[in-house]
Short mmCIF file of C-alpha atoms in Angstrom, two decimals:
data_model
loop_
_atom_site.label_atom_id
_atom_site.label_comp_id
_atom_site.label_asym_id
_atom_site.label_seq_id
_atom_site.Cartn_x
_atom_site.Cartn_y
_atom_site.Cartn_z
CA UNK H 1 30.26 -28.67 -40.72
CA UNK H 2 28.50 -27.51 -37.45
CA UNK H 3 29.90 -24.22 -36.09
CA UNK H 4 31.48 -24.49 -32.56
CA UNK H 5 29.82 -22.36 -30.42
CA UNK H 6 32.22 -20.16 -28.44
CA UNK H 7 31.69 -19.08 -24.77
CA UNK H 8 31.90 -15.31 -25.78
CA UNK H 9 28.85 -15.58 -28.13
CA UNK H 10 26.70 -17.34 -25.38
CA UNK H 11 27.47 -14.48 -23.07
CA UNK H 12 26.61 -11.82 -26.01
CA UNK H 13 23.56 -13.37 -26.89
CA UNK H 14 22.42 -13.90 -22.94
CA UNK H 15 23.27 -10.65 -22.36
CA UNK H 16 21.30 -9.15 -25.70
CA UNK H 17 18.46 -11.28 -24.60
CA UNK H 18 18.70 -9.79 -20.97
CA UNK H 19 18.51 -6.25 -22.27
CA UNK H 20 16.02 -6.73 -24.63
CA UNK H 21 13.29 -8.55 -22.11
CA UNK H 22 14.43 -5.44 -19.56
CA UNK H 23 13.44 -3.14 -22.41
CA UNK H 24 10.13 -4.94 -22.81
CA UNK H 25 9.48 -4.55 -19.30
CA UNK H 26 9.83 -0.98 -19.27
CA UNK H 27 7.87 -0.37 -22.23
CA UNK H 28 4.90 -2.25 -20.69
CA UNK H 29 5.03 -0.29 -17.45
CA UNK H 30 5.13 3.00 -19.29
CA UNK H 31 2.19 1.91 -21.55
CA UNK H 32 0.54 0.71 -18.20
CA UNK H 33 1.31 3.89 -16.24
CA UNK H 34 0.07 6.17 -19.07
CA UNK H 35 -3.24 4.37 -19.09
CA UNK H 36 -3.51 4.54 -15.24
CA UNK H 37 -2.60 8.39 -15.33
CA UNK H 38 -5.54 8.91 -18.10
CA UNK H 39 -7.94 7.00 -16.28
CA UNK H 40 -6.98 8.78 -12.96
CA UNK H 41 -7.00 12.13 -14.11
CA UNK H 42 -10.17 12.22 -16.06
CA UNK H 43 -8.94 11.74 -19.73
CA UNK H 44 -7.22 15.30 -19.92
CA UNK H 45 -5.37 14.45 -23.15
CA UNK H 46 -8.11 16.82 -24.86
CA UNK H 47 -6.90 20.14 -24.39
CA UNK H 48 -7.80 23.94 -25.57
CA UNK H 49 -11.70 23.28 -25.44
CA UNK H 50 -12.83 26.47 -24.00
CA UNK H 51 -13.09 29.71 -26.04
CA UNK H 52 -10.55 31.46 -23.91
CA UNK H 53 -7.73 28.73 -24.88
CA UNK H 54 -8.45 28.87 -28.68
CA UNK H 55 -9.14 32.37 -29.18
CA UNK H 56 -6.61 34.12 -31.25
CA UNK H 57 -6.71 37.88 -32.77
CA UNK H 58 -6.45 36.23 -36.13
CA UNK H 59 -9.13 33.94 -35.84
CA UNK H 60 -8.64 31.91 -38.74
CA UNK H 61 -5.75 30.37 -37.23
CA UNK H 62 -7.73 29.12 -34.24
CA UNK H 63 -6.59 25.73 -32.93
CA UNK H 64 -9.67 23.77 -32.88
CA UNK H 65 -8.92 20.11 -33.48
CA UNK H 66 -9.84 19.24 -29.89
CA UNK H 67 -13.16 20.80 -30.16
CA UNK H 68 -13.81 19.34 -33.64
CA UNK H 69 -12.77 15.89 -32.51
CA UNK H 70 -15.84 16.03 -29.78
CA UNK H 71 -18.28 17.11 -32.96
CA UNK H 72 -18.09 20.69 -31.73
CA UNK H 73 -17.42 24.27 -33.70
CA UNK H 74 -16.24 27.64 -33.07
CA UNK H 75 -18.21 30.52 -34.12
CA UNK H 76 -16.85 34.14 -34.27
CA UNK H 77 -19.31 36.80 -33.39
CA UNK H 78 -18.87 40.79 -34.09
CA UNK H 79 -19.76 43.29 -31.92
CA UNK H 80 -23.55 43.24 -33.13
CA UNK H 81 -23.57 39.53 -32.11
CA UNK H 82 -23.54 38.48 -35.78
CA UNK H 83 -21.86 35.29 -37.06
CA UNK H 84 -18.74 36.51 -38.90
CA UNK H 85 -16.88 33.00 -39.07
CA UNK H 86 -17.20 29.45 -38.34
CA UNK H 87 -14.62 26.72 -37.82
CA UNK H 88 -15.80 23.21 -37.74
CA UNK H 89 -19.07 21.76 -38.64
CA UNK H 90 -22.04 23.81 -37.31
CA UNK H 91 -25.04 21.74 -36.32
CA UNK H 92 -27.45 24.59 -35.39
CA UNK H 93 -29.05 27.13 -37.51
CA UNK H 94 -28.45 30.37 -36.12
CA UNK H 95 -26.61 33.24 -37.73
CA UNK H 96 -26.98 35.72 -35.32
CA UNK H 97 -27.61 36.11 -31.56
CA UNK H 98 -29.58 38.55 -29.32
CA UNK H 99 -28.05 39.45 -25.72
CA UNK H 100 -31.14 37.28 -24.10
CA UNK H 101 -30.43 34.15 -26.59
CA UNK H 102 -26.76 34.43 -25.88
CA UNK H 103 -27.20 34.28 -22.24
CA UNK H 104 -29.45 31.61 -22.18
CA UNK H 105 -26.48 29.28 -23.67
CA UNK H 106 -25.01 29.30 -20.31
CA UNK H 107 -28.28 28.75 -18.47
CA UNK H 108 -27.71 25.55 -15.88
CA UNK H 109 -30.80 23.66 -17.90
CA UNK H 110 -31.31 20.10 -18.86
CA UNK H 111 -32.81 20.93 -21.87
CA UNK H 112 -29.69 22.53 -23.41
CA UNK H 113 -28.11 20.66 -26.24
CA UNK H 114 -24.72 22.07 -26.36
CA UNK H 115 -21.93 22.87 -23.41
CA UNK H 116 -21.00 26.70 -24.84
CA UNK H 117 -18.28 28.93 -23.43
CA UNK H 118 -17.56 32.62 -24.56
CA UNK H 119 -14.77 34.87 -24.64
CA UNK H 120 -14.03 38.69 -26.19
CA UNK H 121 -11.16 39.22 -28.10
CA UNK H 122 -9.96 42.43 -29.73
CA UNK H 123 -9.62 42.43 -33.64
CA UNK H 124 -6.62 43.66 -35.45
CA UNK H 125 -8.48 46.74 -36.47
CA UNK H 126 -9.39 47.48 -32.67
CA UNK H 127 -12.98 46.09 -32.63
CA UNK H 128 -14.24 44.05 -29.93
CA UNK H 129 -15.49 40.36 -31.22
CA UNK H 130 -16.43 37.38 -29.73
CA UNK H 131 -15.32 33.63 -29.62
CA UNK H 132 -18.12 31.13 -28.94
CA UNK H 133 -17.27 27.59 -28.68
CA UNK H 134 -20.44 24.80 -28.83
CA UNK H 135 -20.10 21.32 -28.10
CA UNK H 136 -22.81 18.56 -28.23
CA UNK H 137 -23.64 17.98 -24.20
CA UNK H 138 -23.04 14.39 -24.50
CA UNK H 139 -19.31 14.76 -25.09
CA UNK H 140 -18.45 16.94 -22.02
CA UNK H 141 -20.15 17.98 -18.82
CA UNK H 142 -19.59 20.77 -16.32
CA UNK H 143 -18.34 19.94 -12.87
CA UNK H 144 -17.23 22.05 -9.98
CA UNK H 145 -13.52 21.93 -9.30
CA UNK H 146 -11.51 22.58 -5.98
CA UNK H 147 -8.08 24.23 -6.66
CA UNK H 148 -6.50 22.59 -3.63
CA UNK H 149 -7.18 19.09 -5.01
CA UNK H 150 -3.85 19.51 -7.01
CA UNK H 151 -2.41 18.24 -3.75
CA UNK H 152 -4.30 14.93 -4.30
CA UNK H 153 -3.23 14.68 -7.88
CA UNK H 154 0.07 14.48 -6.67
CA UNK H 155 -0.81 11.87 -4.42
CA UNK H 156 -2.31 9.88 -6.59
CA UNK H 157 0.67 10.44 -9.17
CA UNK H 158 3.31 9.28 -6.69
CA UNK H 159 1.21 6.25 -5.63
CA UNK H 160 1.01 5.23 -9.33
CA UNK H 161 4.98 5.62 -9.76
CA UNK H 162 5.56 3.60 -6.47
CA UNK H 163 3.14 1.02 -7.62
CA UNK H 164 5.14 0.88 -11.11
CA UNK H 165 8.52 0.95 -9.46
CA UNK H 166 7.65 -1.90 -7.16
CA UNK H 167 6.09 -3.95 -10.16
CA UNK H 168 9.63 -2.96 -12.12
CA UNK H 169 11.49 -4.70 -9.49
CA UNK H 170 9.04 -8.25 -9.47
CA UNK H 171 9.39 -8.24 -13.05
CA UNK H 172 13.32 -7.32 -12.99
CA UNK H 173 13.68 -10.04 -10.33
CA UNK H 174 11.89 -12.61 -12.11
CA UNK H 175 13.94 -11.97 -15.40
CA UNK H 176 17.28 -12.09 -13.31
CA UNK H 177 16.35 -15.33 -12.07
CA UNK H 178 15.33 -16.67 -16.08
CA UNK H 179 18.46 -14.98 -16.69
CA UNK H 180 20.97 -16.68 -14.21
CA UNK H 181 19.30 -20.40 -14.70
CA UNK H 182 19.95 -20.08 -18.41
CA UNK H 183 23.58 -19.01 -17.64
CA UNK H 184 23.93 -21.79 -14.94
CA UNK H 185 22.75 -24.30 -17.75
CA UNK H 186 25.27 -23.03 -19.94
CA UNK H 187 28.35 -22.13 -17.63
CA UNK H 188 27.95 -22.89 -14.19
CA UNK H 189 26.53 -26.66 -14.36
CA UNK H 190 29.48 -27.85 -16.74
CA UNK H 191 31.81 -25.87 -14.30
CA UNK H 192 30.20 -27.92 -11.56
CA UNK H 193 30.74 -31.24 -13.38
CA UNK H 194 34.40 -30.21 -13.88
CA UNK H 195 34.95 -29.62 -10.41
CA UNK H 196 33.26 -32.83 -9.29
CA UNK H 197 35.40 -34.79 -11.93
CA UNK H 198 38.80 -33.03 -10.74
CA UNK H 199 37.50 -34.05 -6.80
CA UNK H 200 37.21 -37.75 -8.11
CA UNK H 201 40.54 -37.87 -10.15
CA UNK H 202 42.37 -36.17 -6.81
CA UNK H 203 40.84 -39.19 -4.67
CA UNK H 204 42.17 -41.60 -6.95
CA UNK H 205 39.13 -42.65 -8.94
CA UNK H 206 40.64 -42.34 -12.55
CA UNK H 207 37.85 -44.16 -14.21
CA UNK H 208 35.69 -40.85 -13.63
CA UNK H 209 34.63 -39.12 -17.25
CA UNK H 210 33.32 -36.05 -17.97
CA UNK H 211 29.85 -35.98 -20.61
CA UNK H 212 28.05 -32.92 -20.70
CA UNK H 213 27.20 -30.56 -23.44
CA UNK H 214 28.53 -26.96 -23.71
CA UNK H 215 30.30 -24.21 -25.35
CA UNK H 216 33.65 -25.14 -27.51
CA UNK H 217 35.74 -23.80 -24.40
CA UNK H 218 34.24 -26.09 -21.87
CA UNK H 219 33.82 -28.93 -24.46
CA UNK H 220 37.96 -28.46 -25.04
CA UNK H 221 38.55 -28.90 -21.10
CA UNK H 222 36.11 -31.87 -21.08
CA UNK H 223 38.16 -33.63 -23.87
CA UNK H 224 41.61 -32.68 -22.24
CA UNK H 225 40.34 -34.17 -18.74
CA UNK H 226 39.26 -37.23 -20.34
CA UNK H 227 42.06 -37.76 -22.00
CA UNK H 228 44.23 -36.91 -18.70
CA UNK H 229 42.00 -39.06 -16.70
CA UNK H 230 42.31 -41.91 -19.43
CA UNK H 231 46.30 -41.58 -19.08
CA UNK H 232 46.20 -41.35 -15.27
CA UNK H 233 43.94 -44.56 -15.40
CA UNK H 234 46.30 -46.42 -17.80
CA UNK H 235 49.17 -45.39 -15.68
CA UNK H 236 47.65 -46.77 -12.53
CA UNK H 237 46.99 -49.73 -14.16
CA UNK H 238 50.45 -50.13 -15.74
CA UNK H 239 51.92 -49.40 -12.17
CA UNK H 240 49.75 -52.20 -10.71
CA UNK H 241 50.65 -54.77 -13.22
CA UNK H 242 54.49 -53.59 -12.81
CA UNK H 243 54.13 -54.33 -9.22
CA UNK H 244 51.98 -57.38 -9.51
CA UNK H 245 55.07 -58.42 -12.12
CA UNK H 246 57.65 -57.38 -9.75
CA UNK H 247 55.99 -59.49 -7.01
CA UNK H 248 55.73 -62.59 -9.33
CA UNK H 249 59.43 -62.17 -10.74
CA UNK H 250 60.75 -62.63 -7.03
CA UNK H 251 58.50 -65.39 -6.33
CA UNK H 252 59.96 -66.84 -9.53
CA UNK H 253 63.46 -66.02 -8.92
CA UNK H 254 63.10 -67.47 -5.41
CA UNK H 255 61.92 -70.86 -6.89
CA UNK H 256 64.38 -70.99 -9.83
CA UNK H 257 67.32 -70.25 -7.43
CA UNK H 258 65.98 -72.46 -4.64
CA UNK H 259 65.84 -75.55 -6.76
CA UNK H 260 69.20 -75.63 -8.02
CA UNK H 261 70.88 -74.42 -5.04
CA UNK H 262 68.99 -77.25 -2.98
CA UNK H 263 70.45 -79.72 -5.22
CA UNK H 264 73.97 -78.11 -5.02
CA UNK H 265 73.62 -78.26 -1.09
CA UNK H 266 72.44 -81.73 -1.41
CA UNK H 267 75.17 -83.26 -3.59
CA UNK H 268 78.00 -81.12 -1.61
CA UNK H 269 76.46 -82.84 2.04
CA UNK H 270 76.69 -86.03 0.74
CA UNK H 271 80.45 -85.45 -0.84
CA UNK H 272 81.34 -84.06 2.49
CA UNK H 273 80.18 -86.90 4.44
CA UNK H 274 81.74 -89.24 1.87
CA UNK H 275 78.25 -90.94 0.82
CA UNK H 276 79.49 -91.30 -2.61
CA UNK H 277 82.72 -93.26 -2.89
CA UNK H 278 82.74 -94.43 -6.45
CA UNK H 279 84.96 -91.96 -8.59
CA UNK H 280 82.81 -91.97 -11.57
CA UNK H 281 79.90 -91.08 -9.56
CA UNK H 282 81.90 -88.29 -7.68
CA UNK H 283 82.82 -86.82 -11.29
CA UNK H 284 79.17 -86.96 -12.22
CA UNK H 285 78.07 -85.27 -9.14
CA UNK H 286 80.59 -82.46 -9.54
CA UNK H 287 79.55 -82.10 -13.12
CA UNK H 288 76.02 -81.86 -12.08
CA UNK H 289 76.83 -79.19 -9.57
CA UNK H 290 78.62 -77.09 -12.01
CA UNK H 291 75.78 -77.33 -14.50
CA UNK H 292 73.49 -76.03 -11.51
CA UNK H 293 75.62 -73.38 -10.57
CA UNK H 294 76.20 -72.21 -13.96
CA UNK H 295 72.31 -72.10 -14.08
CA UNK H 296 72.09 -69.79 -11.05
CA UNK H 297 74.81 -67.83 -12.42
CA UNK H 298 73.09 -67.08 -15.82
CA UNK H 299 69.72 -66.44 -14.09
CA UNK H 300 71.37 -64.04 -11.69
CA UNK H 301 73.27 -62.12 -15.10
CA UNK H 302 69.78 -62.16 -16.63
CA UNK H 303 68.09 -60.47 -13.75
CA UNK H 304 70.83 -58.22 -13.86
CA UNK H 305 70.65 -57.60 -17.42
CA UNK H 306 66.80 -56.85 -17.46
CA UNK H 307 67.00 -54.34 -14.46
CA UNK H 308 69.55 -52.40 -16.52
CA UNK H 309 67.39 -52.33 -19.45
CA UNK H 310 64.47 -51.29 -17.80
CA UNK H 311 66.26 -48.34 -16.23
CA UNK H 312 65.73 -45.08 -17.84
CA UNK H 313 69.17 -44.14 -17.10
CA UNK H 314 70.59 -46.94 -19.12
CA UNK H 315 73.59 -45.97 -21.40
CA UNK H 316 72.49 -46.67 -24.78
CA UNK H 317 74.34 -45.93 -28.03
CA UNK H 318 73.95 -46.88 -31.68
CA UNK H 319 76.12 -47.11 -34.65
CA UNK H 320 75.48 -46.99 -38.47
CA UNK H 321 76.54 -50.73 -39.28
CA UNK H 322 75.54 -53.16 -42.05
CA UNK H 323 72.69 -55.28 -40.66
CA UNK H 324 72.87 -57.82 -43.40
CA UNK H 325 76.59 -58.85 -42.40
CA UNK H 326 75.39 -58.52 -38.78
CA UNK H 327 72.69 -61.29 -39.48
CA UNK H 328 75.08 -63.56 -41.46
CA UNK H 329 77.52 -63.23 -38.63
CA UNK H 330 74.82 -64.49 -36.47
CA UNK H 331 73.82 -67.49 -39.06
CA UNK H 332 77.34 -68.66 -39.20
CA UNK H 333 77.62 -68.86 -35.44
CA UNK H 334 74.41 -70.81 -35.05
CA UNK H 335 74.77 -73.15 -38.31
CA UNK H 336 76.92 -75.54 -36.12
CA UNK H 337 74.74 -75.97 -33.20
CA UNK H 338 71.55 -76.74 -35.43
CA UNK H 339 73.37 -78.95 -37.57
CA UNK H 340 74.42 -81.24 -34.36
CA UNK H 341 71.16 -81.20 -33.41
CA UNK H 342 69.87 -82.13 -37.25
CA UNK H 343 67.62 -79.17 -37.61
CA UNK H 344 67.40 -77.86 -41.06
CA UNK H 345 68.62 -74.29 -40.83
CA UNK H 346 67.75 -72.10 -43.59
CA UNK H 347 68.79 -68.16 -44.16
CA UNK H 348 67.35 -65.37 -46.44
CA UNK H 349 69.70 -62.46 -46.27
CA UNK H 350 69.90 -59.88 -48.96
CA UNK H 351 73.65 -59.73 -50.68
CA UNK H 352 73.82 -55.93 -50.76
CA UNK H 353 74.60 -53.74 -47.72
CA UNK H 354 71.99 -52.35 -45.48
CA UNK H 355 72.95 -49.73 -43.08
CA UNK H 356 70.89 -49.48 -40.00
CA UNK H 357 71.59 -47.64 -36.47
CA UNK H 358 71.68 -50.51 -34.01
CA UNK H 359 73.88 -51.59 -30.85
CA UNK H 360 75.80 -54.66 -31.90
CA UNK H 361 76.07 -56.28 -28.80
CA UNK H 362 72.36 -55.82 -27.55
CA UNK H 363 71.10 -56.74 -30.76
CA UNK H 364 73.12 -59.85 -30.91
CA UNK H 365 71.87 -60.77 -27.89
CA UNK H 366 67.89 -60.32 -28.38
CA UNK H 367 68.24 -62.13 -32.02
CA UNK H 368 70.48 -65.03 -30.52
CA UNK H 369 67.99 -65.51 -27.42
CA UNK H 370 65.17 -66.07 -30.04
CA UNK H 371 67.49 -68.52 -31.97
CA UNK H 372 68.36 -70.20 -28.78
CA UNK H 373 64.88 -70.70 -27.63
CA UNK H 374 64.10 -72.64 -31.06
CA UNK H 375 67.39 -74.71 -30.54
CA UNK H 376 66.19 -75.55 -26.83
CA UNK H 377 62.51 -76.03 -27.11
CA UNK H 378 62.16 -78.10 -30.52
CA UNK H 379 63.06 -81.62 -31.50
CA UNK H 380 65.52 -82.68 -34.52
CA UNK H 381 64.17 -82.52 -37.79
CA UNK H 382 62.74 -78.93 -37.22
CA UNK H 383 63.06 -76.49 -39.82
CA UNK H 384 64.49 -72.99 -38.79
CA UNK H 385 64.48 -69.85 -41.11
CA UNK H 386 66.61 -66.71 -40.46
CA UNK H 387 65.37 -63.87 -42.82
CA UNK H 388 65.89 -60.08 -43.54
CA UNK H 389 63.91 -57.98 -45.52
CA UNK H 390 64.50 -54.31 -46.45
CA UNK H 391 61.91 -51.55 -47.18
CA UNK H 392 62.77 -47.62 -47.49
CA UNK H 393 61.91 -46.79 -43.59
CA UNK H 394 62.36 -50.14 -42.04
CA UNK H 395 64.28 -53.32 -41.98
CA UNK H 396 62.32 -56.74 -40.64
CA UNK H 397 64.17 -59.77 -39.11
CA UNK H 398 61.97 -63.21 -39.07
CA UNK H 399 62.75 -65.95 -37.27
CA UNK H 400 60.60 -68.83 -38.14
CA UNK H 401 60.37 -72.58 -37.05
CA UNK H 402 57.72 -75.35 -37.62
CA UNK H 403 58.41 -76.88 -34.25
CA UNK H 404 56.27 -77.45 -31.27
CA UNK H 405 54.63 -74.09 -31.84
CA UNK H 406 53.48 -71.83 -28.61
CA UNK H 407 49.78 -72.53 -27.64
CA UNK H 408 47.34 -69.67 -27.82
CA UNK H 409 47.09 -69.62 -23.81
CA UNK H 410 50.98 -68.33 -23.61
CA UNK H 411 50.82 -66.59 -26.73
CA UNK H 412 49.84 -62.91 -25.30
CA UNK H 413 52.23 -63.30 -22.42
CA UNK H 414 55.21 -65.00 -23.92
CA UNK H 415 57.34 -61.90 -23.56
CA UNK H 416 56.50 -61.55 -19.90
CA UNK H 417 59.42 -62.45 -17.48
CA UNK H 418 59.79 -66.40 -16.54
CA UNK H 419 57.37 -67.73 -18.82
CA UNK H 420 59.00 -70.74 -20.60
CA UNK H 421 58.09 -72.64 -23.98
CA UNK H 422 57.76 -75.81 -22.06
CA UNK H 423 56.06 -74.19 -19.11
CA UNK H 424 57.32 -77.05 -16.87
CA UNK H 425 58.77 -74.51 -14.39
CA UNK H 426 62.00 -76.91 -14.28
CA UNK H 427 65.34 -75.48 -13.05
CA UNK H 428 67.11 -77.39 -16.24
CA UNK H 429 65.71 -75.17 -19.01
CA UNK H 430 66.45 -71.44 -19.60
CA UNK H 431 66.13 -68.70 -17.13
CA UNK H 432 62.72 -67.59 -18.80
CA UNK H 433 63.89 -64.15 -19.42
CA UNK H 434 65.51 -64.36 -22.70
CA UNK H 435 62.20 -63.05 -24.75
CA UNK H 436 61.50 -60.59 -22.06
CA UNK H 437 65.17 -59.29 -22.38
CA UNK H 438 64.75 -59.29 -26.23
CA UNK H 439 61.80 -57.15 -26.20
CA UNK H 440 63.51 -54.61 -24.16
CA UNK H 441 66.54 -54.42 -26.41
CA UNK H 442 64.05 -53.95 -29.58
CA UNK H 443 62.20 -51.15 -27.62
CA UNK H 444 65.28 -49.50 -26.71
CA UNK H 445 66.27 -49.39 -30.45
CA UNK H 446 62.61 -47.96 -30.89
CA UNK H 447 61.58 -50.82 -32.82
CA UNK H 448 58.77 -53.73 -32.30
CA UNK H 449 58.73 -57.48 -31.74
CA UNK H 450 55.67 -59.69 -32.13
CA UNK H 451 54.75 -63.39 -32.36
CA UNK H 452 52.87 -64.72 -35.15
CA UNK H 453 51.42 -68.20 -35.10
CA UNK H 454 48.45 -67.41 -37.98
CA UNK H 455 50.45 -69.66 -40.54
CA UNK H 456 50.59 -72.77 -38.21
CA UNK H 457 54.37 -72.01 -37.31
CA UNK H 458 56.08 -69.93 -34.93
CA UNK H 459 57.48 -66.54 -36.62
CA UNK H 460 59.01 -63.81 -34.67
CA UNK H 461 59.07 -60.61 -36.40
CA UNK H 462 61.30 -57.92 -35.48
CA UNK H 463 61.30 -54.31 -36.90
CA UNK H 464 63.62 -51.70 -36.73
CA UNK H 465 63.69 -48.20 -37.83
CA UNK H 466 66.46 -46.78 -40.31
#
């Protein structure tokens, strides 16, 4: 499994990289400065090349490493100018000097093979000896030195330091730029995307989603932002659907109220004007007016009931009751209407007690609405089955009929308000709110209701938690 990379780890890694590169820059500059100092000051890394610099009272301990590196050597002469000690590899064959020979070593002549320096010193026993240093001429040269030139050396030194400092600033600036760009790619860019996403959401563009690669913390922000945007988009979509549904409901209510009320007004006006004289026709007209009035009353009651169920403040309480007995009571009540219409009404209810928390009145309304639809929209000879199933966590109420069925066109919106099984929009049928009310009641119980037509019949499945 890939380890989630945290922001703190990235910052530490970037800081280590930054410090490491700065260290490399400083090291390179020191090397360059040292090289230029050596070059400018004539390679003075070699020290102690003169006799006066290496001479010691105990001449055996003389530091002659620099002299020997240049293939030179040191000779110790006694007070008779005899060579008594040699340090290094001697290249000539002299074993003593006369004063004239010794002086010739320091003449300014081109034919000299060696550059020589001489320094007298006193031995431990008080004798005067001489330290003679010889270095092959090709490795050293004698030049005049102006003592006031130290000021020029100081100027060169500070010039080199200033050049090195400017170069350091340039390289440091480049390093800071690279570091900032790297950090931006890991932190600043994702934050910019998040800010843009928030701006889109604040402007109502809930479809906006973030998609970037970053550290764990920023990935979590992206995940929660996308989840929030998805919920807001869903809420906005549901809000629009609800507004459209309410608008459609108002239109449907107006339509369903207008037709029976217009009919009632027409017949009442006919009775008032005395257009209907026959007593039998008068009674028939009054019966029709009563039927239409009942339909208007039922529609208003259903709309009122639906509005109450959809309100979050609707008082809803349940009792722990025997749902098997409840279903038996419904079956007994609908048995006679089904028999009168010559339906084949069957029921399958367990004999044992099944206790479930539910609201008796509301659940009765939900189940009876479905049975009433089966009775209203199907013809005689239809077989209707009312079945109760039990499992450890739920109870299932199935209402199945093999009647005219529901087409696929209306299957998905059968629980919407004012959708009728016949789709004729006639005012002599139901209110079109029965299944909508049933769905709301079942959901109030924490359950689910669905329509299944896969077996060639119409089956409403109600699931309630125990």
